[in-house]
Coordinates of C-alpha atoms in Angstrom, one line a residue:
M1 CA 27.4 69.3 131.8
T2 CA 28.7 67.4 134.9
K3 CA 29.1 63.8 133.7
S4 CA 29.4 61.7 130.7
F5 CA 29.3 57.9 130.0
I6 CA 30.4 55.6 127.2
K7 CA 28.4 52.8 125.7
Q8 CA 29.5 50.3 123.0
L9 CA 27.2 50.4 120.0
K10 CA 25.8 47.0 118.7
K11 CA 26.2 47.9 115.0
V12 CA 28.4 50.2 113.0
F13 CA 26.8 53.6 112.2
F14 CA 29.8 55.4 110.6
E15 CA 31.9 54.1 107.8
R16 CA 34.7 56.4 109.0
T17 CA 35.3 54.1 112.0
N18 CA 38.2 51.8 111.2
S19 CA 37.3 48.1 110.9
W20 CA 39.6 47.2 113.8
Q21 CA 37.9 49.6 116.1
K22 CA 34.7 49.1 118.2
E23 CA 32.3 52.0 117.8
V24 CA 31.2 53.6 121.1
N25 CA 28.8 56.4 122.0
I26 CA 29.8 59.1 124.5
F27 CA 26.8 60.6 126.3
Y28 CA 27.1 64.1 128.0
L29 CA 24.8 64.4 131.0
A30 CA 23.3 67.3 133.0
E31 CA 23.5 67.3 136.7
N32 CA 20.0 65.8 136.9
G33 CA 21.2 62.8 134.7
K34 CA 19.4 64.0 131.5
I35 CA 21.3 63.4 128.3
L36 CA 22.4 66.7 126.8
D37 CA 24.1 65.4 123.7
S38 CA 26.1 62.4 122.4
S39 CA 28.9 61.7 120.0
H40 CA 30.3 58.6 118.3
T41 CA 33.9 57.4 118.3
G42 CA 36.1 54.4 118.3
V43 CA 38.1 52.2 120.7
I44 CA 40.7 49.6 120.0
E45 CA 40.8 46.7 122.5
N46 CA 42.8 43.5 122.0
K47 CA 45.6 41.5 123.7
F48 CA 48.2 44.0 122.7
N49 CA 46.8 47.4 123.6
I50 CA 43.8 49.5 124.4
F51 CA 43.4 52.8 122.6
L52 CA 40.5 55.1 123.4
H53 CA 39.4 58.3 121.7
P54 CA 38.7 60.9 124.4
P55 CA 35.6 63.0 124.4
R56 CA 36.0 65.6 121.7
S57 CA 32.8 67.6 121.5
Y58 CA 32.3 71.1 122.6
L59 CA 35.2 72.3 124.8
F60 CA 36.5 68.8 124.9
R61 CA 37.6 69.3 121.3
I62 CA 41.0 70.5 122.8
L63 CA 41.7 66.9 123.8
E64 CA 42.4 66.0 120.1
L65 CA 45.7 67.7 120.8
A66 CA 46.4 65.8 124.0
P67 CA 47.7 62.3 124.4
F68 CA 44.8 59.8 123.9
P69 CA 44.2 57.2 126.6
F70 CA 46.4 54.4 125.4
V71 CA 48.1 51.3 127.1
Q72 CA 50.3 48.6 125.6
F73 CA 50.6 45.2 127.2
P74 CA 52.3 44.0 129.2
L75 CA 52.2 47.0 131.4
N76 CA 55.6 46.8 133.0
I77 CA 57.1 49.6 135.1
Q78 CA 59.2 52.0 133.0
R79 CA 57.9 50.6 129.7
K80 CA 57.7 53.3 127.0
W81 CA 55.8 53.6 123.7
K82 CA 55.0 56.2 121.2
F83 CA 52.0 57.3 119.1
N84 CA 52.0 59.9 116.3
L85 CA 48.8 61.4 115.0
E86 CA 48.3 63.8 112.1
I87 CA 45.7 66.4 113.1
D88 CA 44.0 68.4 110.3
D89 CA 42.9 72.0 110.7
S90 CA 39.2 71.1 111.3
W91 CA 40.4 70.8 115.0
S92 CA 41.8 74.3 114.9
D93 CA 39.9 76.6 117.3
P94 CA 40.2 80.4 118.1
N95 CA 39.6 79.5 121.7
W96 CA 43.1 78.0 122.0
K97 CA 45.1 77.7 118.7
E98 CA 44.4 78.2 115.0
W99 CA 46.4 76.7 112.1
R100 CA 46.1 75.7 108.5
G101 CA 46.9 72.3 107.1
N102 CA 48.0 69.3 109.2
I103 CA 50.1 69.3 112.3
D104 CA 52.0 66.2 113.6
N105 CA 51.1 65.4 117.2
Q106 CA 53.8 63.2 118.8
S107 CA 53.0 61.4 122.0
L108 CA 55.4 59.5 124.4
Y109 CA 53.9 57.2 127.1
T110 CA 55.6 55.7 130.1
C111 CA 54.2 53.2 132.6
E112 CA 55.6 55.1 135.5
K113 CA 54.5 53.1 138.6
K114 CA 51.7 51.1 140.2
E115 CA 49.5 53.0 142.8
L116 CA 46.4 52.3 144.9
L117 CA 43.6 54.7 144.0
E118 CA 40.5 55.3 146.0
T119 CA 37.5 55.1 143.6
E120 CA 33.7 54.6 143.7
F121 CA 34.5 50.9 143.0
G122 CA 36.8 50.6 146.1
T123 CA 40.6 50.8 146.3
L124 CA 42.0 49.8 143.0
S125 CA 45.6 48.9 142.0
C126 CA 46.3 51.0 139.0
S127 CA 49.2 51.4 136.5
V128 CA 50.0 55.1 136.3
I129 CA 50.8 56.1 132.7
I130 CA 52.4 59.4 132.1
S131 CA 52.2 60.8 128.6
D132 CA 53.2 64.0 126.9
S133 CA 52.2 65.3 123.4
N134 CA 54.1 67.9 121.4
N135 CA 53.0 69.7 118.3
E136 CA 53.2 73.1 116.7
A137 CA 50.0 74.1 118.5
G138 CA 51.5 73.5 121.9
D139 CA 52.3 70.9 124.6
S140 CA 49.9 68.8 126.7
S141 CA 50.0 65.9 129.0
L142 CA 47.9 63.1 130.4
V143 CA 48.2 61.1 133.6
A144 CA 46.1 58.0 133.1
Y145 CA 45.2 55.5 135.9
Y146 CA 44.5 52.1 134.4
N147 CA 43.1 49.1 136.3
M148 CA 43.1 45.7 134.6
D149 CA 39.4 45.0 135.6
Y150 CA 37.9 48.5 135.2
G151 CA 40.0 50.0 132.5
F152 CA 40.8 53.7 132.6
V153 CA 39.5 54.9 136.0
M154 CA 40.9 58.4 136.0
L155 CA 42.4 60.7 133.3
K156 CA 44.1 63.9 134.4
Y157 CA 44.8 66.2 131.4
H158 CA 46.9 69.4 131.2
T159 CA 46.0 71.0 127.9
I160 CA 47.7 73.4 125.4
D161 CA 45.9 76.4 126.9
N162 CA 47.1 75.4 130.5
S163 CA 43.6 74.1 131.5
N164 CA 43.4 71.1 133.8
L165 CA 40.7 68.5 133.2
I166 CA 40.0 65.4 135.3
L167 CA 37.7 62.6 134.0
K168 CA 36.8 59.8 136.4
R169 CA 35.1 56.6 135.9
V170 CA 31.9 56.5 138.1
K171 CA 29.1 54.1 138.8
K172 CA 26.1 54.7 136.6

């Protein structure tokens, strides 16, 4: 798998998606562009914030324990916000950490700075959001680059197993 893309669904397929979330489909692509698999999830997008569930299939499951891509408006430099998520043991995995019951994942976000970022869409002005998550399974972090026109254009994760994962928005 080399790429993935996200598409908003026109109608709700899963009752588990909260009514205030838009349902989206994440497609996982092979190098030749063939769709290998897909998964459904939710995104919140309104005048107050944007909250996106990251890909969480296969080895991306570890991102359930990392900060989710999340911005709160206005995106002023040094603005801070928090998000807590209770994670049940269905996300436990022998590849990185096993647990029983629920764990509390606490994330702290800071809009650190504005930065110009070279992308497939040109040079974009981005808010750089630094976030850290702490829970009993371990610590993880996310550096998110957010552009007001294109949304999240790059996500740089450091996961609880010390892996680094970079997701970039690309032209389809």
